[in-house]
Amino acid sequence: MKKIVIASKNLDKVKEMRLALQTLPVEILSLADFPDMPDAIEDGATFEDNALIKARFFSERTGLACLADDSGLEVDALNGLPGVRSARFAGYHADDGTNNQKLLDELAKIGVNESAAAYRCALAFVDTDRSELVTQGKIAGTIKTVAKGTGGFGYDPYFYLDESRTMAQISVAEKNKISHRGAALRKMILKLRTKFL
């Protein structure tokens, strides 16, 4: 059975991706299975650049096929920030809490309580023969300064899908159906199914 390493230490993200990939004849590993693995340097200008950097880096070091994503939040009122720096918005070792606080601080500086926004995701797959596949996904919504929900991760409690629900208030299954990562995963699964079946 083909082994694929998901290039993430984020257990929530790995869970989402593992659930989406369960229809393929593959064994899913994550970076948690390689505890001494160094970090890839994500210095790309776009989500696609960073996804490819990670997929190439971890495929080379594990000797296995690798699936990597780079995703983030683009807020219109902040001219697209945090963008590719979403995971490190409050600094290199930032967590969800500090990143969300930085987002709120930046909105407060310009006197904005809500703004149109979008989550974007680029997925890159690098196989052991160095062949590469890339897909992308996007979901539009609204960033508001009032958090709702305890599910999800990242900026989900502040990302409103409609007037009342945030990304942090829906199940993983529903999230996979509508999210930016879910859209990119569905496109990737079609490409991987062609490749492996």
CSV table of C-alpha atoms in Angstrom, one decimal:
chain,number,residue,atom,x,y,z
A,1,MET,CA,0.0,0.0,0.0
A,2,LYS,CA,1.3,3.5,-0.9
A,3,LYS,CA,2.5,5.5,2.0
A,4,ILE,CA,1.8,9.2,2.0
A,5,VAL,CA,3.3,11.6,4.6
A,6,ILE,CA,1.1,14.6,5.5
A,7,ALA,CA,3.6,17.4,6.0
A,8,SER,CA,2.0,18.8,9.2
A,9,LYS,CA,2.4,18.6,13.0
A,10,ASN,CA,-1.0,20.2,13.4
A,11,LEU,CA,-3.1,17.2,14.6
A,12,ASP,CA,-6.4,18.9,13.7
A,13,LYS,CA,-5.3,19.5,10.1
A,14,VAL,CA,-4.0,15.9,9.9
A,15,LYS,CA,-7.3,14.6,11.1
A,16,GLU,CA,-9.2,16.6,8.5
A,17,MET,CA,-6.9,15.4,5.7
A,18,ARG,CA,-6.9,11.8,6.9
A,19,LEU,CA,-10.7,11.7,6.9
A,20,ALA,CA,-10.8,13.1,3.4
A,21,LEU,CA,-8.2,10.7,2.0
A,22,GLN,CA,-9.8,7.5,3.5
A,23,THR,CA,-11.3,6.5,0.2
A,24,LEU,CA,-7.9,6.1,-1.4
A,25,PRO,CA,-5.8,2.9,-1.1
A,26,VAL,CA,-3.1,4.6,0.9
A,27,GLU,CA,-1.5,4.6,4.3
A,28,ILE,CA,-1.4,8.0,5.9
A,29,LEU,CA,1.5,9.1,8.1
A,30,SER,CA,2.2,12.6,9.5
A,31,LEU,CA,5.3,14.4,10.8
A,32,ALA,CA,4.4,13.1,14.2
A,33,ASP,CA,5.7,9.8,12.9
A,34,PHE,CA,9.1,11.5,12.3
A,35,PRO,CA,9.7,13.4,15.6
A,36,ASP,CA,13.3,14.4,14.8
A,37,MET,CA,12.4,15.9,11.4
A,38,PRO,CA,13.6,19.5,11.0
A,39,ASP,CA,11.2,22.2,9.8
A,40,ALA,CA,11.0,23.2,6.2
A,41,ILE,CA,11.8,26.9,5.6
A,42,GLU,CA,8.5,28.4,4.2
A,43,ASP,CA,9.9,31.5,2.4
A,44,GLY,CA,7.7,31.3,-0.7
A,45,ALA,CA,5.7,34.3,-2.0
A,46,THR,CA,2.5,32.4,-2.5
A,47,PHE,CA,0.6,29.5,-0.8
A,48,GLU,CA,1.5,27.3,-3.8
A,49,ASP,CA,5.2,28.1,-3.4
A,50,ASN,CA,5.1,27.1,0.3
A,51,ALA,CA,3.1,23.9,-0.3
A,52,LEU,CA,5.6,22.8,-2.9
A,53,ILE,CA,8.6,23.7,-0.6
A,54,LYS,CA,7.2,21.6,2.2
A,55,ALA,CA,6.2,18.6,0.0
A,56,ARG,CA,9.6,18.5,-1.7
A,57,PHE,CA,11.5,18.9,1.5
A,58,PHE,CA,9.7,16.2,3.5
A,59,SER,CA,9.4,13.8,0.6
A,60,GLU,CA,13.2,14.0,0.1
A,61,ARG,CA,13.9,13.5,3.8
A,62,THR,CA,11.4,10.6,4.4
A,63,GLY,CA,11.9,8.9,1.1
A,64,LEU,CA,8.1,8.7,0.8
A,65,ALA,CA,5.4,10.5,-1.1
A,66,CYS,CA,4.3,13.7,0.6
A,67,LEU,CA,1.2,15.8,0.7
A,68,ALA,CA,1.6,19.4,2.0
A,69,ASP,CA,-0.7,22.3,2.3
A,70,ASP,CA,-0.2,25.9,2.8
A,71,SER,CA,-3.3,27.8,3.7
A,72,GLY,CA,-4.3,31.0,5.3
A,73,LEU,CA,-6.6,33.9,5.8
A,74,GLU,CA,-6.8,37.0,3.6
A,75,VAL,CA,-8.6,40.0,5.1
A,76,ASP,CA,-9.8,42.7,2.7
A,77,ALA,CA,-9.5,45.5,5.2
A,78,LEU,CA,-5.9,44.5,5.9
A,79,ASN,CA,-5.0,44.4,2.2
A,80,GLY,CA,-4.8,40.6,2.1
A,81,LEU,CA,-3.0,40.1,5.4
A,82,PRO,CA,-2.1,37.8,7.1
A,83,GLY,CA,-1.9,35.9,3.9
A,84,VAL,CA,1.1,33.5,3.6
A,85,ARG,CA,2.1,34.6,7.1
A,86,SER,CA,-1.2,33.4,8.6
A,87,ALA,CA,0.5,30.7,10.8
A,88,ARG,CA,3.2,33.1,11.9
A,89,PHE,CA,1.3,36.4,11.9
A,90,ALA,CA,2.3,37.1,15.6
A,91,GLY,CA,5.8,35.7,15.1
A,92,TYR,CA,7.6,32.5,14.2
A,93,HIS,CA,6.5,30.5,17.3
A,94,ALA,CA,3.0,32.0,17.4
A,95,ASP,CA,-0.1,29.9,18.3
A,96,ASP,CA,-3.8,30.3,17.5
A,97,GLY,CA,-4.3,32.6,20.5
A,98,THR,CA,-1.5,35.0,19.7
A,99,ASN,CA,-2.3,35.1,16.0
A,100,ASN,CA,-6.0,35.8,16.7
A,101,GLN,CA,-5.0,38.6,19.1
A,102,LYS,CA,-2.7,40.1,16.4
A,103,LEU,CA,-5.6,40.0,13.9
A,104,LEU,CA,-7.9,41.8,16.4
A,105,ASP,CA,-5.2,44.4,17.2
A,106,GLU,CA,-4.6,45.1,13.5
A,107,LEU,CA,-8.4,45.6,12.9
A,108,ALA,CA,-8.7,47.8,16.0
A,109,LYS,CA,-5.8,50.0,14.6
A,110,ILE,CA,-7.9,50.9,11.6
A,111,GLY,CA,-11.3,51.0,13.5
A,112,VAL,CA,-12.8,48.0,11.7
A,113,ASN,CA,-15.1,45.5,13.4
A,114,GLU,CA,-15.7,43.3,10.4
A,115,SER,CA,-14.4,42.8,6.9
A,116,ALA,CA,-14.9,40.6,3.9
A,117,ALA,CA,-12.2,37.8,3.9
A,118,ALA,CA,-11.3,34.5,2.4
A,119,TYR,CA,-9.5,31.4,3.4
A,120,ARG,CA,-7.2,30.0,0.7
A,121,CYS,CA,-5.4,26.7,0.4
A,122,ALA,CA,-2.8,25.3,-1.9
A,123,LEU,CA,-2.1,21.5,-1.8
A,124,ALA,CA,1.0,20.0,-3.2
A,125,PHE,CA,1.8,16.3,-3.7
A,126,VAL,CA,5.3,15.1,-4.5
A,127,ASP,CA,5.7,11.4,-5.2
A,128,THR,CA,8.8,9.3,-4.8
A,129,ASP,CA,9.5,9.7,-8.6
A,130,ARG,CA,9.5,13.5,-8.0
A,131,SER,CA,6.3,13.9,-10.0
A,132,GLU,CA,4.2,16.8,-8.6
A,133,LEU,CA,0.5,17.7,-8.4
A,134,VAL,CA,-1.0,21.0,-7.2
A,135,THR,CA,-4.6,22.0,-6.4
A,136,GLN,CA,-6.2,25.0,-4.8
A,137,GLY,CA,-9.3,25.9,-2.9
A,138,LYS,CA,-11.0,29.0,-1.5
A,139,ILE,CA,-14.0,30.0,0.7
A,140,ALA,CA,-15.3,33.5,1.1
A,141,GLY,CA,-16.7,34.8,4.4
A,142,THR,CA,-16.5,37.6,6.9
A,143,ILE,CA,-14.0,38.3,9.7
A,144,LYS,CA,-15.7,39.7,12.8
A,145,THR,CA,-14.1,40.7,16.1
A,146,VAL,CA,-16.5,38.5,18.2
A,147,ALA,CA,-15.4,34.9,18.5
A,148,LYS,CA,-18.0,32.1,18.3
A,149,GLY,CA,-17.5,28.3,18.7
A,150,THR,CA,-14.8,26.1,20.1
A,151,GLY,CA,-14.2,23.7,17.2
A,152,GLY,CA,-11.8,24.1,14.3
A,153,PHE,CA,-8.5,25.9,14.7
A,154,GLY,CA,-6.6,28.9,13.5
A,155,TYR,CA,-8.9,31.9,12.8
A,156,ASP,CA,-12.0,29.7,12.6
A,157,PRO,CA,-13.9,31.3,15.6
A,158,TYR,CA,-13.7,34.7,13.9
A,159,PHE,CA,-14.4,33.5,10.3
A,160,TYR,CA,-18.2,33.8,9.7
A,161,LEU,CA,-19.8,31.7,7.0
A,162,ASP,CA,-23.0,33.7,7.3
A,163,GLU,CA,-24.6,36.1,9.8
A,164,SER,CA,-24.6,33.6,12.7
A,165,ARG,CA,-22.2,30.7,12.1
A,166,THR,CA,-18.5,30.6,12.2
A,167,MET,CA,-16.1,27.9,10.9
A,168,ALA,CA,-15.5,26.9,14.6
A,169,GLN,CA,-19.2,26.0,15.0
A,170,ILE,CA,-19.4,23.2,12.3
A,171,SER,CA,-18.4,19.6,12.4
A,172,VAL,CA,-15.2,18.3,10.7
A,173,ALA,CA,-17.3,16.5,8.1
A,174,GLU,CA,-19.2,19.7,7.2
A,175,LYS,CA,-16.0,21.7,7.2
A,176,ASN,CA,-14.5,19.2,4.7
A,177,LYS,CA,-17.5,19.7,2.4
A,178,ILE,CA,-17.3,23.5,2.3
A,179,SER,CA,-13.8,24.7,3.3
A,180,HIS,CA,-10.9,25.9,1.3
A,181,ARG,CA,-8.9,22.8,2.3
A,182,GLY,CA,-11.8,20.6,1.5
A,183,ALA,CA,-12.1,22.0,-2.0
A,184,ALA,CA,-8.4,21.6,-2.6
A,185,LEU,CA,-8.5,18.1,-1.2
A,186,ARG,CA,-11.4,17.0,-3.4
A,187,LYS,CA,-9.5,18.2,-6.5
A,188,MET,CA,-6.3,16.4,-5.2
A,189,ILE,CA,-8.2,13.2,-4.5
A,190,LEU,CA,-9.5,13.1,-8.1
A,191,LYS,CA,-5.9,13.5,-9.3
A,192,LEU,CA,-4.5,10.9,-6.9
A,193,ARG,CA,-7.3,8.4,-7.7
A,194,THR,CA,-6.3,8.6,-11.4
A,195,LYS,CA,-2.7,8.1,-10.3
A,196,PHE,CA,-3.2,5.2,-7.9
A,197,LEU,CA,-6.3,3.3,-9.2
